[in-house]
mmCIF file of C-alpha atoms in Angstrom:
data_model
loop_
_atom_site.group_PDB
_atom_site.id
_atom_site.type_symbol
_atom_site.label_atom_id
_atom_site.label_comp_id
_atom_site.label_asym_id
_atom_site.label_seq_id
_atom_site.Cartn_x
_atom_site.Cartn_y
_atom_site.Cartn_z
ATOM 1 C CA MET A 30 -0.052 -0.020 -0.039
ATOM 2 C CA ALA A 31 0.912 3.678 -0.205
ATOM 3 C CA GLN A 32 0.544 5.594 3.061
ATOM 4 C CA ILE A 33 0.803 9.367 2.390
ATOM 5 C CA GLN A 34 1.084 12.144 5.006
ATOM 6 C CA CYS A 35 0.085 15.437 3.355
ATOM 7 C CA ASN A 36 -0.258 19.100 4.310
ATOM 8 C CA PHE A 37 -2.024 21.597 1.995
ATOM 9 C CA PHE A 38 -3.439 25.020 2.295
ATOM 10 C CA SER A 39 -7.200 25.020 2.919
ATOM 11 C CA TYR A 40 -9.211 27.886 1.367
ATOM 12 C CA ALA A 41 -12.151 27.013 3.684
ATOM 13 C CA LEU A 42 -10.033 27.186 6.804
ATOM 14 C CA GLY A 43 -7.433 29.758 5.784
ATOM 15 C CA HIS A 44 -4.536 27.718 7.020
ATOM 16 C CA GLY A 45 -2.634 24.508 6.358
ATOM 17 C CA VAL A 46 -4.224 21.238 7.345
ATOM 18 C CA ASP A 47 -2.735 17.713 7.874
ATOM 19 C CA ILE A 48 -4.338 14.738 6.248
ATOM 20 C CA SER A 49 -3.414 11.108 5.684
ATOM 21 C CA VAL A 50 -4.306 9.119 2.523
ATOM 22 C CA THR A 51 -3.993 5.386 2.461
ATOM 23 C CA LEU A 52 -4.044 3.853 -0.979
ATOM 24 C CA PRO A 53 -4.191 0.073 -1.241
ATOM 25 C CA SER A 54 -2.068 -1.957 -3.653
ATOM 26 C CA PHE A 55 -3.614 -3.058 -6.885
ATOM 27 C CA THR A 56 -1.816 -6.452 -7.002
ATOM 28 C CA SER A 57 -0.843 -8.598 -3.974
ATOM 29 C CA CYS A 58 2.631 -9.021 -2.630
ATOM 30 C CA ASN A 59 2.811 -12.626 -3.803
ATOM 31 C CA MET A 60 6.157 -12.710 -5.579
ATOM 32 C CA ASP A 61 5.076 -15.616 -7.718
ATOM 33 C CA LYS A 62 2.656 -13.438 -9.586
ATOM 34 C CA GLU A 63 3.093 -10.645 -12.044
ATOM 35 C CA HIS A 64 2.785 -7.200 -10.510
ATOM 36 C CA SER A 65 1.623 -3.802 -11.796
ATOM 37 C CA HIS A 66 0.965 -0.288 -10.641
ATOM 38 C CA GLN A 67 -1.350 0.398 -13.584
ATOM 39 C CA LEU A 68 -4.829 0.779 -11.962
ATOM 40 C CA PRO A 69 -7.995 -0.642 -13.544
ATOM 41 C CA GLY A 70 -9.936 2.282 -12.066
ATOM 42 C CA LYS A 71 -10.021 4.825 -9.258
ATOM 43 C CA PHE A 72 -10.302 3.524 -5.700
ATOM 44 C CA PRO A 73 -13.489 3.770 -3.614
ATOM 45 C CA VAL A 74 -12.924 5.874 -0.560
ATOM 46 C CA LEU A 75 -13.759 6.045 3.136
ATOM 47 C CA TYR A 76 -13.527 9.410 4.772
ATOM 48 C CA LEU A 77 -12.769 8.455 8.404
ATOM 49 C CA LEU A 78 -13.407 10.948 11.234
ATOM 50 C CA HIS A 79 -11.661 11.134 14.626
ATOM 51 C CA GLY A 80 -13.112 11.938 18.003
ATOM 52 C CA HIS A 81 -12.896 14.792 20.477
ATOM 53 C CA GLY A 82 -9.269 15.216 21.642
ATOM 54 C CA ASN A 83 -7.895 13.178 18.788
ATOM 55 C CA ASP A 84 -6.147 14.023 15.490
ATOM 56 C CA TYR A 85 -5.801 12.569 11.975
ATOM 57 C CA MET A 86 -3.369 9.810 13.071
ATOM 58 C CA VAL A 87 -5.486 8.260 15.821
ATOM 59 C CA TRP A 88 -7.124 5.702 13.557
ATOM 60 C CA HIS A 89 -3.755 4.620 12.282
ATOM 61 C CA ARG A 90 -2.179 4.385 15.736
ATOM 62 C CA TYR A 91 -4.811 2.476 17.523
ATOM 63 C CA THR A 92 -6.533 0.342 14.943
ATOM 64 C CA SER A 93 -5.571 -1.785 11.954
ATOM 65 C CA ILE A 94 -7.280 0.451 9.414
ATOM 66 C CA ASP A 95 -4.333 0.480 7.069
ATOM 67 C CA ARG A 96 -4.346 -3.310 6.834
ATOM 68 C CA TYR A 97 -8.097 -3.405 6.375
ATOM 69 C CA ALA A 98 -7.790 -0.775 3.620
ATOM 70 C CA GLU A 99 -5.208 -3.012 1.867
ATOM 71 C CA GLU A 100 -7.285 -6.118 2.240
ATOM 72 C CA LYS A 101 -10.532 -4.603 1.191
ATOM 73 C CA ARG A 102 -8.999 -2.530 -1.664
ATOM 74 C CA ILE A 103 -10.340 0.745 -0.472
ATOM 75 C CA ALA A 104 -8.698 4.190 -0.005
ATOM 76 C CA VAL A 105 -8.979 5.793 3.419
ATOM 77 C CA VAL A 106 -8.643 9.505 4.179
ATOM 78 C CA THR A 107 -8.159 10.910 7.652
ATOM 79 C CA PHE A 108 -7.709 14.558 8.717
ATOM 80 C CA THR A 109 -7.682 16.809 11.767
ATOM 81 C CA VAL A 110 -10.412 19.192 12.969
ATOM 82 C CA GLY A 111 -9.235 19.673 16.559
ATOM 83 C CA ASN A 112 -12.317 19.688 18.768
ATOM 84 C CA ILE A 113 -14.624 21.302 16.243
ATOM 85 C CA PRO A 114 -17.423 18.645 15.594
ATOM 86 C CA TYR A 115 -17.344 18.848 11.727
ATOM 87 C CA VAL A 116 -19.476 22.014 11.672
ATOM 88 C CA ASN A 117 -18.608 25.612 10.670
ATOM 89 C CA GLY A 118 -17.407 27.341 13.889
ATOM 90 C CA ASP A 119 -16.287 30.709 14.902
ATOM 91 C CA LEU A 120 -13.397 32.708 13.456
ATOM 92 C CA GLY A 121 -13.383 31.076 10.121
ATOM 93 C CA MET A 122 -13.142 27.473 11.393
ATOM 94 C CA ASN A 123 -15.372 26.185 8.501
ATOM 95 C CA TYR A 124 -14.930 22.487 9.071
ATOM 96 C CA TYR A 125 -18.325 21.583 7.596
ATOM 97 C CA ASP A 126 -17.418 23.274 4.371
ATOM 98 C CA PHE A 127 -13.900 21.710 4.488
ATOM 99 C CA LEU A 128 -15.159 18.132 4.831
ATOM 100 C CA GLU A 129 -18.166 18.499 2.501
ATOM 101 C CA LYS A 130 -16.543 20.455 -0.279
ATOM 102 C CA GLU A 131 -12.848 21.108 -0.169
ATOM 103 C CA LEU A 132 -11.350 17.855 1.126
ATOM 104 C CA PRO A 133 -13.060 15.664 -1.450
ATOM 105 C CA ASP A 134 -12.178 18.142 -4.113
ATOM 106 C CA PHE A 135 -8.524 17.986 -3.149
ATOM 107 C CA VAL A 136 -8.111 14.248 -2.673
ATOM 108 C CA GLU A 137 -10.347 13.153 -5.556
ATOM 109 C CA ASN A 138 -8.298 15.330 -7.926
ATOM 110 C CA TYR A 139 -4.762 14.765 -6.572
ATOM 111 C CA PHE A 140 -5.006 11.029 -5.983
ATOM 112 C CA PRO A 141 -6.565 7.996 -7.848
ATOM 113 C CA ILE A 142 -9.729 8.197 -5.726
ATOM 114 C CA SER A 143 -13.224 7.958 -7.060
ATOM 115 C CA ASN A 144 -15.585 10.922 -7.037
ATOM 116 C CA LYS A 145 -18.687 8.781 -7.570
ATOM 117 C CA PRO A 146 -21.149 8.960 -4.699
ATOM 118 C CA GLU A 147 -21.769 5.236 -4.827
ATOM 119 C CA GLU A 148 -18.056 4.740 -4.174
ATOM 120 C CA ARG A 149 -17.794 7.307 -1.307
ATOM 121 C CA TYR A 150 -18.334 6.376 2.347
ATOM 122 C CA ILE A 151 -18.129 8.323 5.626
ATOM 123 C CA ALA A 152 -17.686 6.958 9.107
ATOM 124 C CA GLY A 153 -16.297 8.105 12.477
ATOM 125 C CA LEU A 154 -16.005 7.470 16.192
ATOM 126 C CA SER A 155 -17.563 9.404 19.064
ATOM 127 C CA MET A 156 -17.548 13.103 17.918
ATOM 128 C CA GLY A 157 -16.595 11.726 14.490
ATOM 129 C CA GLY A 158 -19.641 9.482 14.635
ATOM 130 C CA TYR A 159 -21.687 12.653 15.114
ATOM 131 C CA GLY A 160 -19.901 14.206 12.139
ATOM 132 C CA SER A 161 -20.555 11.246 9.949
ATOM 133 C CA LEU A 162 -24.294 11.242 10.841
ATOM 134 C CA ILE A 163 -24.599 14.982 10.194
ATOM 135 C CA HIS A 164 -22.769 15.039 6.954
ATOM 136 C CA GLY A 165 -24.150 11.741 5.634
ATOM 137 C CA LEU A 166 -27.825 12.542 6.416
ATOM 138 C CA GLN A 167 -27.670 16.173 5.310
ATOM 139 C CA ASN A 168 -25.956 15.237 2.085
ATOM 140 C CA PRO A 169 -27.395 11.792 1.242
ATOM 141 C CA GLU A 170 -26.713 12.199 -2.528
ATOM 142 C CA ARG A 171 -22.968 12.277 -1.741
ATOM 143 C CA TYR A 172 -22.489 9.017 0.208
ATOM 144 C CA SER A 173 -23.311 5.359 -0.236
ATOM 145 C CA ALA A 174 -23.019 4.437 3.462
ATOM 146 C CA ILE A 175 -22.574 6.059 6.895
ATOM 147 C CA GLY A 176 -20.713 4.457 9.856
ATOM 148 C CA ALA A 177 -21.303 5.822 13.354
ATOM 149 C CA PHE A 178 -19.164 4.116 16.002
ATOM 150 C CA SER A 179 -20.189 5.019 19.590
ATOM 151 C CA PRO A 180 -21.484 8.270 18.172
ATOM 152 C CA ALA A 181 -22.282 11.401 20.170
ATOM 153 C CA VAL A 182 -25.983 11.859 19.499
ATOM 154 C CA PHE A 183 -28.043 14.838 20.695
ATOM 155 C CA THR A 184 -31.665 16.060 21.039
ATOM 156 C CA LYS A 185 -32.414 19.739 20.786
ATOM 157 C CA GLU A 186 -32.653 19.768 24.566
ATOM 158 C CA ASP A 187 -29.243 18.163 24.964
ATOM 159 C CA LEU A 188 -27.615 20.902 22.891
ATOM 160 C CA ALA A 189 -29.583 23.770 24.581
ATOM 161 C CA ASN A 190 -28.314 22.560 28.020
ATOM 162 C CA ARG A 191 -24.854 21.552 27.057
ATOM 163 C CA PRO A 192 -21.916 23.634 28.230
ATOM 164 C CA ARG A 193 -19.940 24.835 25.238
ATOM 165 C CA GLY A 194 -16.679 23.288 26.546
ATOM 166 C CA GLY A 195 -14.897 24.314 23.325
ATOM 167 C CA MET A 196 -17.648 22.896 21.061
ATOM 168 C CA PRO A 197 -19.724 25.363 19.097
ATOM 169 C CA THR A 198 -23.172 24.071 20.296
ATOM 170 C CA SER A 199 -24.929 27.097 18.868
ATOM 171 C CA VAL A 200 -24.278 25.851 15.290
ATOM 172 C CA MET A 201 -24.547 22.117 15.947
ATOM 173 C CA PRO A 202 -27.620 20.493 14.492
ATOM 174 C CA ASP A 203 -29.204 17.789 16.657
ATOM 175 C CA THR A 204 -29.077 14.283 15.305
ATOM 176 C CA TYR A 205 -32.813 13.637 15.724
ATOM 177 C CA THR A 206 -33.950 16.548 13.559
ATOM 178 C CA VAL A 207 -31.283 15.791 10.953
ATOM 179 C CA ALA A 208 -32.550 12.183 10.669
ATOM 180 C CA GLU A 209 -36.146 13.255 10.496
ATOM 181 C CA GLU A 210 -35.441 15.812 7.817
ATOM 182 C CA ALA A 211 -33.435 13.291 5.796
ATOM 183 C CA VAL A 212 -36.233 10.714 5.857
ATOM 184 C CA ASN A 213 -38.879 13.352 5.032
ATOM 185 C CA SER A 214 -36.825 14.740 2.189
ATOM 186 C CA GLY A 215 -37.766 11.855 -0.084
ATOM 187 C CA LYS A 216 -34.113 11.437 -1.208
ATOM 188 C CA LYS A 217 -32.525 8.002 -1.399
ATOM 189 C CA LEU A 218 -30.661 7.650 1.895
ATOM 190 C CA PRO A 219 -27.279 6.089 2.486
ATOM 191 C CA ASP A 220 -27.118 2.777 4.303
ATOM 192 C CA LEU A 221 -26.554 3.421 7.996
ATOM 193 C CA PHE A 222 -24.361 1.342 10.388
ATOM 194 C CA LEU A 223 -24.431 2.147 14.156
ATOM 195 C CA CYS A 224 -22.572 0.509 16.999
ATOM 196 C CA VAL A 225 -21.795 0.845 20.727
ATOM 197 C CA GLY A 226 -20.627 -1.104 23.676
ATOM 198 C CA ASP A 227 -22.947 -1.751 26.653
ATOM 199 C CA LYS A 228 -20.404 -0.322 29.085
ATOM 200 C CA ASP A 229 -20.027 2.920 27.134
ATOM 201 C CA PHE A 230 -21.082 6.176 28.860
ATOM 202 C CA LEU A 231 -23.023 6.921 25.627
ATOM 203 C CA TYR A 232 -24.744 3.536 25.564
ATOM 204 C CA GLU A 233 -28.228 4.788 26.585
ATOM 205 C CA LYS A 234 -28.218 7.676 24.243
ATOM 206 C CA VAL A 235 -27.156 5.524 21.303
ATOM 207 C CA GLU A 236 -29.744 2.884 22.202
ATOM 208 C CA ASN A 237 -32.474 5.528 22.212
ATOM 209 C CA TYR A 238 -31.287 6.957 18.940
ATOM 210 C CA GLN A 239 -31.192 3.629 17.072
ATOM 211 C CA ALA A 240 -34.728 2.853 18.408
ATOM 212 C CA TYR A 241 -35.840 6.229 16.992
ATOM 213 C CA LEU A 242 -34.170 5.559 13.649
ATOM 214 C CA LYS A 243 -35.853 2.188 13.329
ATOM 215 C CA SER A 244 -39.209 3.830 13.903
ATOM 216 C CA ILE A 245 -38.765 6.244 10.993
ATOM 217 C CA TRP A 246 -36.213 4.698 8.675
ATOM 218 C CA LYS A 247 -37.192 4.152 4.972
ATOM 219 C CA GLY A 248 -35.565 2.835 1.867
ATOM 220 C CA SER A 249 -32.079 1.761 2.830
ATOM 221 C CA ARG A 250 -30.295 -0.649 5.080
ATOM 222 C CA LEU A 251 -29.999 0.051 8.759
ATOM 223 C CA ARG A 252 -27.664 -1.999 11.070
ATOM 224 C CA TYR A 253 -27.103 -1.725 14.801
ATOM 225 C CA ASP A 254 -24.435 -3.642 16.673
ATOM 226 C CA MET A 255 -24.344 -3.663 20.482
ATOM 227 C CA LEU A 256 -21.198 -5.362 21.826
ATOM 228 C CA PRO A 257 -21.313 -6.556 25.489
ATOM 229 C CA GLY A 258 -18.462 -5.614 27.728
ATOM 230 C CA TYR A 259 -16.992 -2.738 25.714
ATOM 231 C CA GLU A 260 -16.549 0.902 26.859
ATOM 232 C CA HIS A 261 -15.785 3.970 24.851
ATOM 233 C CA GLU A 262 -12.617 2.460 23.464
ATOM 234 C CA PHE A 263 -10.538 1.612 20.421
ATOM 235 C CA ALA A 264 -10.980 -2.132 21.068
ATOM 236 C CA ILE A 265 -14.560 -1.931 19.799
ATOM 237 C CA TRP A 266 -13.900 0.579 17.047
ATOM 238 C CA ASP A 267 -11.169 -1.608 15.614
ATOM 239 C CA ILE A 268 -13.671 -4.527 15.380
ATOM 240 C CA GLU A 269 -16.506 -2.496 14.050
ATOM 241 C CA VAL A 270 -14.703 -0.520 11.389
ATOM 242 C CA GLN A 271 -13.712 -3.882 9.893
ATOM 243 C CA GLU A 272 -17.384 -4.969 10.200
ATOM 244 C CA PHE A 273 -18.453 -1.819 8.450
ATOM 245 C CA LEU A 274 -16.021 -2.422 5.531
ATOM 246 C CA ASP A 275 -17.391 -5.959 5.166
ATOM 247 C CA TRP A 276 -20.987 -4.722 5.329
ATOM 248 C CA ILE A 277 -21.025 -1.808 2.834
ATOM 249 C CA ASP A 278 -22.620 -2.599 -0.542
ATOM 250 C CA ARG A 279 -19.773 -2.169 -2.970
ATOM 251 C CA LYS A 280 -20.035 -2.426 -6.715
ATOM 252 C CA ASP A 281 -16.640 -0.990 -7.750
ATOM 253 C CA VAL A 282 -14.083 -2.878 -9.835
ATOM 254 C CA TYR A 283 -11.927 -3.724 -6.833
ATOM 255 C CA LYS A 284 -14.724 -5.391 -4.974
ATOM 256 C CA ALA A 285 -15.121 -7.805 -7.932
ATOM 257 C CA MET A 286 -11.465 -8.778 -7.563
ATOM 258 C CA GLY A 287 -11.883 -10.007 -3.956
ATOM 259 C CA PRO A 288 -9.664 -9.278 -0.943
ATOM 260 C CA ASN A 289 -6.069 -8.366 -1.415
ATOM 261 C CA LYS A 290 -3.898 -10.799 0.605
ATOM 262 C CA VAL A 291 -1.127 -9.266 2.571
#
């Protein structure tokens, strides 16, 4: 695989930003076979979001996402937003615009990464799970599937009563209203994958949210995993990101080739 650390100037943010791009190999490392770097097509892509207090490298440090990307033949893009929950914040911190517009524009032009909505996925943990829900449900035409791992989910009342604590609650949409508006829009929705551990401090909120989704969901697949014994930790996120990659409904040329053995 190619693992690329990149810094570029963001017009949405007005400063440089660090990202990581993982590109799988086209052919396996089996030395008995002929090898090539000529690609049959652009790679499908997973935009993978970090949590509060994390950065763009946390998925690479604490999970096996690079190996999963190689085996599943899918590109993975991570990036840093600090503690801004993937929304447009104060003082030009326009992370909603950055994720929704500029980051795909950059990576899908500079790298062999597909710009087809059916080959684009978004997922994240904790605060990143919130971000994946907000972006995926508000822009359903842009994503094939959403993964929310132990996501931070909020009602309107939660956000009204929440201390700011560095998070711009005044501009954060609540996840219930976003889901309702997405369902009522009549648009084709992405498939949605939720998970949480039963020892997680967010367990009850995620349980309530998935029950709400089941009561209103229409037209696409909805999966919920509850793993006994797990807290708010990378042990469950490492398991579930692999489950998510197995679960997504891929139709790209690399899926037809099967897993890439490493």
